[in-house]
XYZ file of C-alpha atoms in Angstrom:
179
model
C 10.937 10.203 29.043
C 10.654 6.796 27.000
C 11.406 6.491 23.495
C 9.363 5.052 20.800
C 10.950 3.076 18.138
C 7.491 1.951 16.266
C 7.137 3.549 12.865
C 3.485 3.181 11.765
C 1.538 5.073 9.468
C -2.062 5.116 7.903
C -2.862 2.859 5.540
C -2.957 4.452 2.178
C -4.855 4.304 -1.234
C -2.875 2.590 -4.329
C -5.221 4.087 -6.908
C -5.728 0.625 -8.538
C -9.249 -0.288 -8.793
C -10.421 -4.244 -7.943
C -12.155 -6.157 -9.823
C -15.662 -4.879 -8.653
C -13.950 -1.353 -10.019
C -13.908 -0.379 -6.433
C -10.352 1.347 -5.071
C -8.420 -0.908 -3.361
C -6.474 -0.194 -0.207
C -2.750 -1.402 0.885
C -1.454 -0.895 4.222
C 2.042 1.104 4.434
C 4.654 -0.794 5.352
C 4.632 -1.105 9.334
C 8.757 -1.508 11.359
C 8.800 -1.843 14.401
C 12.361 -2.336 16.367
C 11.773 -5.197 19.355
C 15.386 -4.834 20.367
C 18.924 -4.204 19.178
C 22.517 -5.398 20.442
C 25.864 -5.758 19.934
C 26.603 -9.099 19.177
C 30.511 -8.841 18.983
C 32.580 -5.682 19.174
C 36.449 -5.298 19.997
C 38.552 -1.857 19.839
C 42.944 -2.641 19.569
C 44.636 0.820 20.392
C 47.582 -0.107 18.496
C 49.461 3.247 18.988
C 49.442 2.961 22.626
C 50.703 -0.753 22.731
C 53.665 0.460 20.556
C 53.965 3.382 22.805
C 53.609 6.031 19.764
C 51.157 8.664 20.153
C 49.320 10.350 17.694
C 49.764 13.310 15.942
C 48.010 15.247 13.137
C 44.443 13.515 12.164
C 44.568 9.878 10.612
C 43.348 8.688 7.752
C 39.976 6.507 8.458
C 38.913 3.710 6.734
C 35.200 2.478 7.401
C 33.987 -1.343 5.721
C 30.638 -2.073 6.300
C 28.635 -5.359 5.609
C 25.005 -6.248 6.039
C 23.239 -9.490 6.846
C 19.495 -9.892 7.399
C 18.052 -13.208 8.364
C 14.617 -14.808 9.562
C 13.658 -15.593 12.513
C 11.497 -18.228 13.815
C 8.630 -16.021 14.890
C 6.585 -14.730 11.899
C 7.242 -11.319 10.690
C 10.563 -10.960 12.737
C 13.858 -10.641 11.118
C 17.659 -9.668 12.378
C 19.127 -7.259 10.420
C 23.053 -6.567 11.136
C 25.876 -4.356 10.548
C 28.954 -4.968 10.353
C 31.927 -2.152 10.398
C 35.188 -2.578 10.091
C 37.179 1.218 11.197
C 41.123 1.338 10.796
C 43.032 4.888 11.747
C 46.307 5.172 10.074
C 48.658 7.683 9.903
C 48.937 9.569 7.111
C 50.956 8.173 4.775
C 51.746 5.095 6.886
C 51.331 1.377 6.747
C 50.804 1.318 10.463
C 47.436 1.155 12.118
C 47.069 3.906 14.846
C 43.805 1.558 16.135
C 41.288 -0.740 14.744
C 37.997 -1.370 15.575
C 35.159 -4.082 14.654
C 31.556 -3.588 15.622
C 28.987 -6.277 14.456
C 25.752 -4.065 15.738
C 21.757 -6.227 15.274
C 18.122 -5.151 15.417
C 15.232 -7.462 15.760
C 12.516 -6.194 13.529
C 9.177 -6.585 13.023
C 8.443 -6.289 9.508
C 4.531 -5.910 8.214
C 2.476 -5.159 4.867
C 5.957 -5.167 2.792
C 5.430 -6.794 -0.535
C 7.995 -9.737 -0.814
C 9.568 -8.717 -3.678
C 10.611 -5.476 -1.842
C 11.607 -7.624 1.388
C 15.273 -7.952 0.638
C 15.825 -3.916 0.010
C 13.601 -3.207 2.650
C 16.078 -4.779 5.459
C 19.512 -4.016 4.043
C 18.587 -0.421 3.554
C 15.732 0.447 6.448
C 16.667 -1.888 8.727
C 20.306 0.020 9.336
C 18.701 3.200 8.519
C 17.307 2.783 11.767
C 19.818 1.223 13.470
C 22.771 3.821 12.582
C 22.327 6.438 14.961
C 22.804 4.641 17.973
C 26.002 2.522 16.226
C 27.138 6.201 15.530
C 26.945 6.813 19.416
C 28.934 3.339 20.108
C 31.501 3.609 17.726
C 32.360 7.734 18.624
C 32.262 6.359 22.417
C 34.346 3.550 22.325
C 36.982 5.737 20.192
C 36.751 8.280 22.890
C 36.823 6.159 25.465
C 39.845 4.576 24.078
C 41.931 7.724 24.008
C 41.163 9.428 20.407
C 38.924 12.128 19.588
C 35.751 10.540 19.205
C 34.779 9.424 15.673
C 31.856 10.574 14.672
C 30.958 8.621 11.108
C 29.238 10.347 8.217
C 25.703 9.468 7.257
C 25.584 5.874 5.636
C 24.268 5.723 2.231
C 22.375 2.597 2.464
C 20.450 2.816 -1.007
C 23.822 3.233 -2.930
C 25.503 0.163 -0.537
C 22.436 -2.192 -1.901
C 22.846 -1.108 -4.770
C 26.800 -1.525 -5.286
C 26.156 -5.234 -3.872
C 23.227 -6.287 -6.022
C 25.467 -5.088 -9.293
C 28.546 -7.112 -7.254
C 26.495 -10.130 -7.236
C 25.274 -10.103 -11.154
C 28.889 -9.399 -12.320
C 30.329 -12.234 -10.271
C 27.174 -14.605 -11.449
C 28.189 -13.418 -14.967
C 31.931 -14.547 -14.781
C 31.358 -17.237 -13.010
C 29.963 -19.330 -16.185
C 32.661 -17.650 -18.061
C 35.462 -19.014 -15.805
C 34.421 -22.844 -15.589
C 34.214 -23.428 -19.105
């Protein structure tokens, strides 16, 4: 059975009326996924290479990042995540293992206003994409001789979010701190 990664959807009415005072129409926004890869991934069982083993469950730390770009063909962007996961014992300085995943989609974006571009691939874009870098990270974890990891739903509006209020702080100190 093939899967279908095309979202589409009917296009719906705005309720704003042209100029003739007839109801204008906008197309819902249209994704449709053309492909997605890892482009870099690597997994260091620390424990083992020290010999230790481990015991009790670690604490887990999980960094993500998020980088969109354009491509050359029209209407097609990249959209990547980036985690960072680090397993330490409780209590401990010592990383049990660490592991860096830098997962992309290829996107076809249509009928998106621009202004709604840039949330539209740093929170969609992974939306989409998240499931299957669940299933890579809990495999690799597994596969590396820990109970697979299986990560908790990302909250992609409230990672925008924290990043676009990152950016205006840092533009608003940054006057502050040449003068």
């Amino acid at each position: 059975m093939a899967e279908d990664d095309t979202q589409t959807a009917a296009p719906q009415t705005t309720g704003a009326t042209g100029p003739n005072g007839a109801a204008q129409t906008q197309k819902a926004p249209n994704m449709q996924v053309l492909g997605q890869f890892i482009r870099d991934m690597s997994f260091e069982n620390v424990a083992a290479q020290k010999g230790q083993t481990m015991e009790g469950s670690p604490d887990i730390n999980v960094q993500v990042g998020l980088d969109a770009r354009k491509r050359q063909q029209e209407n097609q962007y990249e959209v990547a995540t980036k985690l960072t996961i680090t397993a330490k014992k409780k209590g401990a300085d010592d990383a049990i293992f660490v592991m860096e995943l830098d997962y992309a989609g290829v996107f076809a974006i249509q009928n998106v206003p621009e202004n709604q571009l840039h949330p539209y691939l740093l929170i969609e874009c992974p939306r989409m994409l998240f499931p299957f870098l669940r299933r890579i990270v809990s495999d690799v974890t597994r596969d590396g001789g820990f109970p697979p990891l299986n990560l908790e739903n990302i909250d992609f509006v409230t990672l925008y979010r924290n990043e676009i209020a990152r950016r205006a702080q840092a533009q608003q100190a940054a006057p502050t701190a040449q003068a």
